Short mmCIF file of C-alpha atoms and ligand atoms in Angstrom, two decimals:
data_model
loop_
_atom_site.label_atom_id
_atom_site.label_comp_id
_atom_site.label_asym_id
_atom_site.label_seq_id
_atom_site.Cartn_x
_atom_site.Cartn_y
_atom_site.Cartn_z
CA MET J 1 251.47 157.35 91.19
CA ALA J 2 252.65 160.57 92.84
CA ARG J 3 250.87 159.80 96.11
CA GLU J 4 253.04 159.81 99.27
CA PHE J 5 252.25 156.89 101.55
CA ASP J 6 252.34 156.94 105.31
CA ILE J 7 254.78 154.11 105.97
CA PRO J 8 256.93 153.66 109.10
CA LEU J 9 260.06 155.79 109.04
CA PHE J 10 262.33 152.83 109.73
CA TYR J 11 261.71 151.64 106.17
CA ARG J 12 263.20 154.90 104.85
CA SER J 13 266.91 155.49 104.82
CA GLU J 14 269.61 158.10 104.73
CA ILE J 15 271.82 157.07 101.82
CA ILE J 16 269.22 155.77 99.40
CA SER J 17 266.60 158.38 100.30
CA THR J 18 269.12 161.18 99.66
CA ILE J 19 270.06 159.68 96.30
CA LYS J 20 266.47 158.96 95.24
CA LYS J 21 265.26 162.38 96.32
CA ALA J 22 268.06 164.17 94.45
CA ARG J 23 267.44 162.13 91.30
CA LYS J 24 263.69 162.70 91.55
CA GLU J 25 264.05 166.45 91.99
CA SER J 26 266.39 166.77 89.03
CA ASP J 27 264.40 164.45 86.76
CA ARG J 28 260.74 164.76 87.66
CA TYR J 29 259.54 162.70 84.69
CA ARG J 30 261.80 159.77 85.70
CA LYS J 31 263.21 159.59 82.17
CA ASP J 32 266.93 159.52 83.01
CA LEU J 33 267.70 155.85 83.65
CA SER J 34 271.44 156.24 84.20
CA PRO J 35 272.61 154.79 87.52
CA SER J 36 273.65 156.87 90.52
CA SER J 37 277.35 156.71 91.25
CA VAL J 38 278.68 156.62 94.82
CA ASN J 39 282.38 157.21 94.50
CA LEU J 40 284.49 155.68 97.25
CA GLY J 41 287.92 156.17 95.67
CA ASN J 42 289.15 152.85 94.35
CA ILE J 43 285.61 151.46 94.55
CA GLU J 44 282.56 152.85 92.78
CA ILE J 45 279.09 151.73 93.77
CA ARG J 46 276.63 152.16 90.91
CA ILE J 47 273.03 152.11 92.05
CA ALA J 48 270.13 151.51 89.66
CA ARG J 49 267.91 154.53 89.01
CA HIS J 50 264.72 152.68 89.94
CA PHE J 51 264.24 149.95 92.53
CA GLY J 52 262.66 149.39 95.93
CA PHE J 53 259.18 149.91 97.32
CA CYS J 54 256.63 150.38 94.54
CA PHE J 55 253.16 151.90 94.70
CA GLY J 56 251.51 148.57 95.54
CA VAL J 57 253.97 147.70 98.30
CA GLU J 58 253.77 151.12 99.98
CA ASN J 59 249.99 150.98 99.71
CA ALA J 60 249.96 147.50 101.36
CA ILE J 61 252.34 148.57 104.13
CA GLU J 62 250.30 151.70 104.88
CA ILE J 63 247.10 149.64 105.13
CA ALA J 64 248.66 146.91 107.30
CA TYR J 65 250.10 149.37 109.84
CA ARG J 66 246.82 151.28 109.82
CA ALA J 67 245.00 148.03 110.61
CA LEU J 68 247.30 147.65 113.64
CA ASP J 69 246.72 151.24 114.78
CA GLU J 70 242.97 151.12 114.35
CA ASN J 71 242.39 147.76 115.99
CA PRO J 72 244.49 147.47 119.14
CA ASP J 73 242.01 145.06 120.75
CA LYS J 74 241.34 142.78 117.79
CA ARG J 75 243.08 139.73 116.40
CA ILE J 76 244.70 140.61 113.07
CA PHE J 77 245.61 138.02 110.46
CA LEU J 78 247.26 138.18 107.08
CA LEU J 79 246.19 135.58 104.53
CA SER J 80 249.89 134.94 103.80
CA GLU J 81 253.04 137.03 103.38
CA MET J 82 251.89 140.54 102.58
CA ILE J 83 254.80 141.11 100.21
CA HIS J 84 257.85 138.99 99.51
CA ASN J 85 260.29 140.55 101.93
CA PRO J 86 261.19 138.66 105.12
CA HIS J 87 262.07 141.83 107.07
CA VAL J 88 258.71 143.47 106.44
CA ASN J 89 256.83 140.27 107.28
CA GLU J 90 258.89 139.71 110.45
CA ASP J 91 258.16 143.24 111.64
CA LEU J 92 254.43 142.71 111.15
CA ILE J 93 254.62 139.40 113.06
CA SER J 94 256.52 141.10 115.91
CA ARG J 95 253.57 143.54 116.20
CA GLY J 96 251.11 140.70 116.64
CA ILE J 97 249.90 140.02 113.08
CA ARG J 98 249.55 136.28 112.41
CA PHE J 99 249.73 134.54 109.04
CA LEU J 100 246.94 132.12 108.10
CA MET J 101 248.85 130.41 105.29
CA ARG J 102 252.32 129.95 103.89
CA THR J 103 253.00 131.50 100.48
CA ASP J 104 252.38 128.11 98.80
CA GLY J 105 248.87 128.04 100.26
CA THR J 106 249.46 125.45 103.01
CA SER J 107 247.60 126.21 106.23
CA LEU J 108 249.29 127.66 109.31
CA ILE J 109 246.11 128.46 111.26
CA PRO J 110 242.84 126.64 110.43
CA PHE J 111 240.17 128.98 109.08
CA SER J 112 237.73 127.37 111.51
CA GLU J 113 239.46 129.43 114.24
CA LEU J 114 238.44 132.71 112.60
CA LYS J 115 235.66 134.78 114.16
CA PRO J 116 233.56 137.45 112.39
CA GLU J 117 235.15 140.25 114.46
CA ASP J 118 238.70 139.26 113.38
CA ILE J 119 240.58 141.44 110.92
CA VAL J 120 241.94 139.62 107.87
CA ILE J 121 244.31 141.53 105.62
CA VAL J 122 244.39 140.50 101.95
CA PRO J 123 248.00 140.77 100.66
CA ALA J 124 249.23 142.94 97.78
CA PHE J 125 249.11 139.91 95.42
CA GLY J 126 245.35 139.68 95.97
CA THR J 127 243.61 136.38 96.55
CA THR J 128 241.32 133.93 94.84
CA VAL J 129 237.58 134.35 94.28
CA GLU J 130 237.06 131.23 96.43
CA MET J 131 239.05 132.75 99.29
CA PHE J 132 237.05 136.00 99.24
CA LYS J 133 233.86 133.92 99.34
CA ASP J 134 235.14 131.70 102.15
CA LEU J 135 236.06 134.68 104.33
CA GLU J 136 232.77 136.41 103.64
CA SER J 137 230.86 133.21 104.49
CA ARG J 138 232.53 133.39 107.92
CA GLY J 139 231.23 136.92 108.38
CA ILE J 140 234.63 138.53 107.85
CA GLU J 141 234.64 141.88 106.11
CA THR J 142 237.39 141.81 103.46
CA ARG J 143 237.24 145.30 101.97
CA THR J 144 238.60 147.65 104.65
CA TYR J 145 242.04 146.09 104.83
CA ASN J 146 242.31 144.67 101.34
CA THR J 147 245.83 145.58 100.13
CA THR J 148 245.46 144.05 96.65
CA CYS J 149 247.58 146.17 94.34
CA PRO J 150 245.53 148.09 91.76
CA PHE J 151 247.93 146.83 89.08
CA VAL J 152 246.99 143.24 89.96
CA GLU J 153 243.31 144.14 89.84
CA LYS J 154 243.96 145.60 86.41
CA VAL J 155 245.06 142.13 85.23
CA TRP J 156 241.84 140.65 86.62
CA ASN J 157 239.83 143.31 84.76
CA ARG J 158 241.72 142.65 81.53
CA SER J 159 241.04 138.92 81.93
CA GLU J 160 237.36 139.60 82.41
CA GLN J 161 237.25 141.79 79.29
CA LEU J 162 239.01 139.09 77.26
CA GLY J 163 236.58 136.49 78.57
CA GLN J 164 233.60 138.65 77.62
CA LYS J 165 234.97 138.90 74.09
CA GLY J 166 235.17 135.12 73.82
CA TYR J 167 238.91 134.66 74.21
CA THR J 168 240.52 131.92 76.26
CA ILE J 169 242.90 133.51 78.75
CA VAL J 170 246.55 132.45 78.66
CA ILE J 171 248.26 133.62 81.85
CA HIS J 172 252.03 133.99 81.63
CA GLY J 173 253.12 133.57 85.23
CA ARG J 174 254.48 131.27 87.89
CA ALA J 175 251.63 128.89 88.70
CA LYS J 176 252.54 128.64 92.39
CA HIS J 177 252.95 132.37 92.96
CA GLU J 178 250.10 133.91 95.01
CA GLU J 179 249.42 136.56 92.39
CA THR J 180 249.12 134.05 89.54
CA ARG J 181 246.95 131.75 91.67
CA ALA J 182 244.67 134.74 92.31
CA THR J 183 244.64 135.82 88.66
CA PHE J 184 243.95 132.24 87.51
CA SER J 185 241.00 132.07 89.88
CA HIS J 186 239.55 135.42 88.72
CA ALA J 187 240.20 134.61 85.04
CA ARG J 188 238.58 131.18 85.11
CA SER J 189 235.39 132.69 86.48
CA SER J 190 235.16 134.66 83.20
CA ALA J 191 236.50 132.26 80.58
CA PRO J 192 238.53 129.09 79.94
CA SER J 193 242.02 129.80 81.30
CA ILE J 194 245.46 128.25 81.37
CA VAL J 195 248.76 129.18 83.06
CA ILE J 196 252.08 128.90 81.22
CA GLN J 197 255.37 129.63 82.88
CA ASP J 198 257.83 130.45 80.13
CA MET J 199 258.71 130.25 76.45
CA ALA J 200 259.28 126.49 76.64
CA GLU J 201 255.70 126.08 77.82
CA ALA J 202 254.43 128.47 75.14
CA ARG J 203 255.99 126.05 72.62
CA GLU J 204 254.24 123.12 74.32
CA LEU J 205 250.96 125.02 74.12
CA ALA J 206 251.63 125.74 70.42
CA ASP J 207 251.69 121.97 69.76
CA PHE J 208 248.19 121.69 71.20
CA ILE J 209 246.92 124.74 69.32
CA SER J 210 248.12 123.20 66.05
CA GLU J 211 246.75 119.81 67.12
CA LYS J 212 250.11 118.08 66.84
CA ARG J 213 249.55 116.48 70.22
CA SER J 214 246.54 114.82 71.78
CA PRO J 215 244.18 116.38 74.36
CA GLU J 216 245.20 113.61 76.82
CA GLU J 217 248.77 114.87 76.71
CA PHE J 218 247.47 118.40 77.27
CA PHE J 219 245.67 117.41 80.47
CA ASP J 220 248.72 115.54 81.65
CA HIS J 221 251.16 118.34 80.87
CA PHE J 222 249.14 121.26 82.23
CA GLN J 223 247.66 119.43 85.18
CA GLY J 224 246.29 121.85 87.78
CA ARG J 225 246.84 124.79 85.44
CA TYR J 226 243.75 124.75 83.25
CA SER J 227 240.22 125.72 84.22
CA PRO J 228 237.56 123.06 84.88
CA GLY J 229 235.93 121.76 81.68
CA PHE J 230 238.79 122.98 79.46
CA GLU J 231 238.65 121.39 76.00
CA PRO J 232 241.82 122.05 73.97
CA ALA J 233 240.11 121.58 70.57
CA ARG J 234 237.40 124.09 71.47
CA ASP J 235 239.20 126.44 73.85
CA LEU J 236 242.41 127.07 71.91
CA GLN J 237 240.74 128.67 68.90
CA ARG J 238 240.80 132.26 70.19
CA ILE J 239 243.28 133.33 72.83
CA GLY J 240 244.47 136.43 74.68
CA VAL J 241 247.54 136.72 76.91
CA VAL J 242 247.80 138.41 80.30
CA ASN J 243 250.86 138.33 82.58
CA GLN J 244 251.75 138.10 86.20
CA THR J 245 252.73 141.74 86.79
CA THR J 246 256.34 140.94 87.65
CA MET J 247 257.50 138.77 84.75
CA LEU J 248 260.48 139.47 82.52
CA ALA J 249 259.24 142.00 79.94
CA THR J 250 261.30 140.56 77.08
CA GLU J 251 260.02 137.03 77.69
CA THR J 252 256.43 138.21 77.95
CA HIS J 253 256.70 140.00 74.60
CA GLU J 254 258.42 137.04 73.00
CA ILE J 255 255.67 134.68 74.17
CA SER J 256 252.88 136.96 72.90
CA GLU J 257 254.48 137.38 69.49
CA PHE J 258 255.15 133.66 69.25
CA LEU J 259 251.59 132.62 70.13
CA LYS J 260 250.20 135.22 67.76
CA SER J 261 252.22 133.72 64.89
CA VAL J 262 251.20 130.18 65.87
CA MET J 263 247.52 131.17 65.72
CA ALA J 264 248.02 132.84 62.33
CA ASP J 265 249.89 129.82 60.94
CA HIS J 266 247.35 127.31 62.14
CA PHE J 267 244.12 129.14 61.41
CA GLY J 268 245.30 131.11 58.40
CA ALA J 269 245.35 134.86 57.89
CA SER J 270 242.53 136.52 59.76
CA GLU J 271 241.32 139.95 60.85
CA PRO J 272 243.46 141.48 63.62
CA GLY J 273 242.07 140.28 66.94
CA GLU J 274 240.00 137.50 65.39
CA ARG J 275 242.13 134.67 66.79
CA PHE J 276 244.58 136.50 69.04
CA ALA J 277 243.56 139.43 71.23
CA ASP J 278 245.53 142.51 70.31
CA THR J 279 246.39 143.85 73.77
CA ARG J 280 249.40 145.20 75.62
CA ASP J 281 251.13 143.23 78.33
CA THR J 282 249.90 143.54 81.90
CA LEU J 283 253.29 144.02 83.55
CA CYS J 284 253.10 146.78 86.14
CA TYR J 285 254.93 150.11 85.90
CA ALA J 286 257.39 149.11 88.68
CA THR J 287 258.43 145.93 86.88
CA SER J 288 258.96 147.83 83.63
CA GLU J 289 260.83 150.71 85.27
CA ASN J 290 263.04 148.49 87.40
CA GLN J 291 263.97 146.27 84.47
CA GLN J 292 264.67 149.28 82.23
CA ALA J 293 266.83 150.84 84.96
CA LEU J 294 268.68 147.55 85.30
CA TYR J 295 269.47 147.48 81.59
CA ALA J 296 270.88 151.01 81.96
CA LEU J 297 272.89 149.88 84.99
CA LEU J 298 274.31 146.93 83.04
CA GLU J 299 275.10 149.20 80.12
CA SER J 300 277.19 151.37 82.44
CA ASP J 301 279.21 148.18 82.99
CA GLY J 302 280.42 146.72 86.24
CA ASP J 303 282.65 144.09 87.79
CA VAL J 304 280.22 142.47 90.21
CA ALA J 305 276.50 142.87 90.96
CA ILE J 306 274.55 142.58 94.19
CA ILE J 307 270.77 142.30 94.00
CA VAL J 308 268.90 142.69 97.29
CA GLY J 309 265.49 141.18 97.96
CA GLY J 310 263.44 138.36 99.43
CA TYR J 311 264.34 134.97 97.98
CA ASN J 312 260.74 134.29 96.94
CA SER J 313 260.30 137.64 95.19
CA SER J 314 259.44 137.14 91.52
CA ASN J 315 260.47 140.62 90.35
CA THR J 316 263.81 140.42 92.20
CA SER J 317 264.61 137.05 90.66
CA HIS J 318 264.15 138.55 87.18
CA LEU J 319 266.62 141.35 87.98
CA VAL J 320 269.09 138.65 89.01
CA GLU J 321 268.42 136.74 85.79
CA LEU J 322 269.22 139.82 83.69
CA CYS J 323 272.41 140.59 85.62
CA GLU J 324 273.70 137.04 85.53
CA ARG J 325 273.80 137.16 81.75
CA GLN J 326 276.48 139.81 81.96
CA LEU J 327 278.55 139.57 85.13
CA PRO J 328 279.03 137.71 88.44
CA THR J 329 275.85 138.37 90.44
CA PHE J 330 274.92 137.70 94.04
CA TYR J 331 271.29 137.60 95.21
CA VAL J 332 271.26 138.48 98.92
CA LYS J 333 268.35 139.05 101.27
CA ASP J 334 270.26 141.43 103.55
CA GLU J 335 273.70 142.79 104.50
CA GLY J 336 274.34 139.89 106.92
CA GLU J 337 274.87 137.62 103.94
CA ILE J 338 277.94 139.57 102.86
CA ARG J 339 280.15 137.98 105.49
CA SER J 340 283.43 139.40 104.25
CA LEU J 341 285.11 140.31 100.98
CA GLN J 342 286.02 136.64 100.73
CA GLU J 343 282.72 135.03 101.69
CA ILE J 344 279.14 135.71 100.61
CA GLN J 345 275.95 133.74 101.17
CA HIS J 346 273.38 134.08 98.40
CA LEU J 347 270.57 132.37 96.56
CA ASP J 348 271.62 130.38 93.54
CA SER J 349 268.54 130.98 91.41
CA HIS J 350 269.31 128.00 89.14
CA SER J 351 269.30 125.39 91.91
CA GLY J 352 266.97 127.39 94.17
CA LYS J 353 269.42 126.74 97.01
CA VAL J 354 271.25 129.12 99.31
CA LYS J 355 274.98 128.74 98.88
CA LEU J 356 278.24 130.15 100.13
CA SER J 357 280.66 131.55 97.59
CA HIS J 358 284.30 132.36 98.23
CA ASP J 359 286.57 135.07 96.86
CA TRP J 360 283.55 136.75 95.36
CA PHE J 361 284.80 140.34 95.44
CA PRO J 362 286.84 141.11 92.32
CA ALA J 363 290.51 141.99 92.75
CA ARG J 364 290.59 143.78 89.39
CA ARG J 365 288.26 145.14 86.73
CA ARG J 366 286.79 142.79 84.17
CA ASP J 367 287.75 145.13 81.31
CA GLY J 368 291.39 145.07 82.38
CA LYS J 369 291.47 148.88 82.62
CA GLU J 370 292.86 150.95 85.46
CA GLY J 371 290.28 152.57 87.69
CA PRO J 372 287.84 151.77 90.47
CA ILE J 373 286.19 148.37 90.85
CA ARG J 374 282.53 148.90 89.90
CA VAL J 375 279.90 147.30 92.12
CA LEU J 376 276.38 147.35 90.65
CA ILE J 377 273.46 147.37 93.09
CA SER J 378 269.71 147.05 92.63
CA ALA J 379 266.82 145.61 94.62
CA GLY J 380 263.33 144.24 94.23
CA ALA J 381 260.05 146.15 94.48
CA SER J 382 259.41 144.74 97.97
CA CYS J 383 262.82 145.71 99.39
CA PRO J 384 262.93 148.63 101.85
CA ASP J 385 265.45 151.37 101.02
CA ALA J 386 266.75 151.01 104.58
CA LEU J 387 267.90 147.50 103.73
CA VAL J 388 269.79 148.66 100.64
CA ASP J 389 271.34 151.38 102.84
CA ARG J 390 272.60 148.71 105.19
CA VAL J 391 274.06 146.72 102.30
CA VAL J 392 275.85 149.81 100.94
CA SER J 393 277.26 150.84 104.31
CA HIS J 394 278.21 147.30 105.26
CA LEU J 395 280.07 146.91 101.99
CA ALA J 396 281.76 150.28 102.46
CA GLY J 397 282.77 149.12 105.95
CA LEU J 398 284.28 145.88 104.64
CA LEU J 399 286.22 147.91 102.11
CA GLY J 400 287.45 150.30 104.81
CA LYS J 401 285.56 153.14 103.13
CA LYS J 402 282.77 153.87 105.59
CA ASP J 403 284.20 157.32 106.37
CA HIS J 404 284.05 158.20 102.67
CA LEU J 405 280.31 157.62 102.39
CA GLN J 406 279.18 161.06 103.55
CA ASP J 407 281.55 162.77 101.10
CA ALA J 408 280.32 160.46 98.35
CA LEU J 409 276.76 161.68 98.96
CA GLU J 410 277.78 165.33 98.60
CA PRO J 411 277.03 165.52 94.83
CA PHE J 412 273.46 164.35 95.55
CA ARG J 413 273.00 166.93 98.33
CA LYS J 414 274.28 169.58 95.93
CA LEU J 415 271.84 168.40 93.28
CA LEU J 416 269.04 168.65 95.84
CA SER J 417 269.93 172.19 96.88
CA GLU J 418 270.26 173.28 93.24
CA SER J 419 266.80 171.97 92.40
CA ALA J 420 265.21 173.40 95.57
S1 LIG K 1 255.35 145.02 91.86
FE1 LIG K 1 253.74 146.02 90.64
S2 LIG K 1 251.94 144.73 90.87
FE2 LIG K 1 253.37 144.14 92.50
S3 LIG K 1 252.77 145.40 94.24
FE3 LIG K 1 254.33 146.57 93.12
S4 LIG K 1 253.21 147.92 91.70
FE4 LIG K 1 251.81 146.31 92.42
#
């Protein structure tokens, strides 16, 4: 995980890079989850300890830009968005990369137009077994520029192992997300598989495990989300759970524990692993770290939260979900959405719609105490630090504090020189 990737400099940043570097140097084992405080006088910006480009995203970006450098005369395609950040995808498009599909799998360019000499980049989410086969049948080499994150491949490997041990694979994920579509495809080639989205669906599945509901209802309810030939009575006798790498850790654990108890209740006490595979979750390190850092950020308390990331980013949406439980939270894709201290455009994750909110910036602290207004900031694993920089400086500008930013970074520079 310590590898440094060769990604374009414009994705790096001054403010966030200084803070991250200082924190990294003074806490090499990444154990201290307390947020970083940028003190602007009557405003304090508290930035989560961990967020932004993860291993898989930096790896994907390095490979995509290398594909551009190494193939100036070839047509380069991406199967779909490489990662869920519009700014990264737009930059790749501006350099000539074309997308073959939308994120939901609908076609943008027919595959019949592909030629064997074309370069096709597989995104960080990976792709389905069928897609790999289709590309290979067209003579396209898929290995050189395959950016599938190793943590996603780890889920595929876990699925295969579960399948070999005779378990049906229950995938906790968003059925329409590229990663879950890919995992479902890889899992079903090893064993009967089914996708469930949340705890409510785990409860639905429990009714079928304990045969309270008919198989017909099963097929109706989980349409498109079970593998061909699935037979509830036969295939729900031994199960193992894997997760989309970016789910909410608490929900994933709750679902696993719940299904384990359902299996024990229905089939009676059994040897560990006999009915329910005893495995750890398959969330990736970035999801775990970012969610843990967010809990620490929320614990530090705040008056308003801004979460930065692409609107279709699963891991970002979970950060928003956690924040919303505690304080007013705004999910923005970039600084342009913070129009003023009175007006902010953001994604309402409940309705899935972009909306405009007024008088969003708090006039006083929620705890009623004297002191600076505390603005909490974090971002998704596909969000460039440069974008968070722009959000921080834009906000400082709106607050009339832009000149204070350099002074506010001084403690981090000091920390850096002390640890040098
Ligand atoms: S969020 Fe996790 S699984 Fe996804 S690209 Fe990053 S490290 Fe890989």
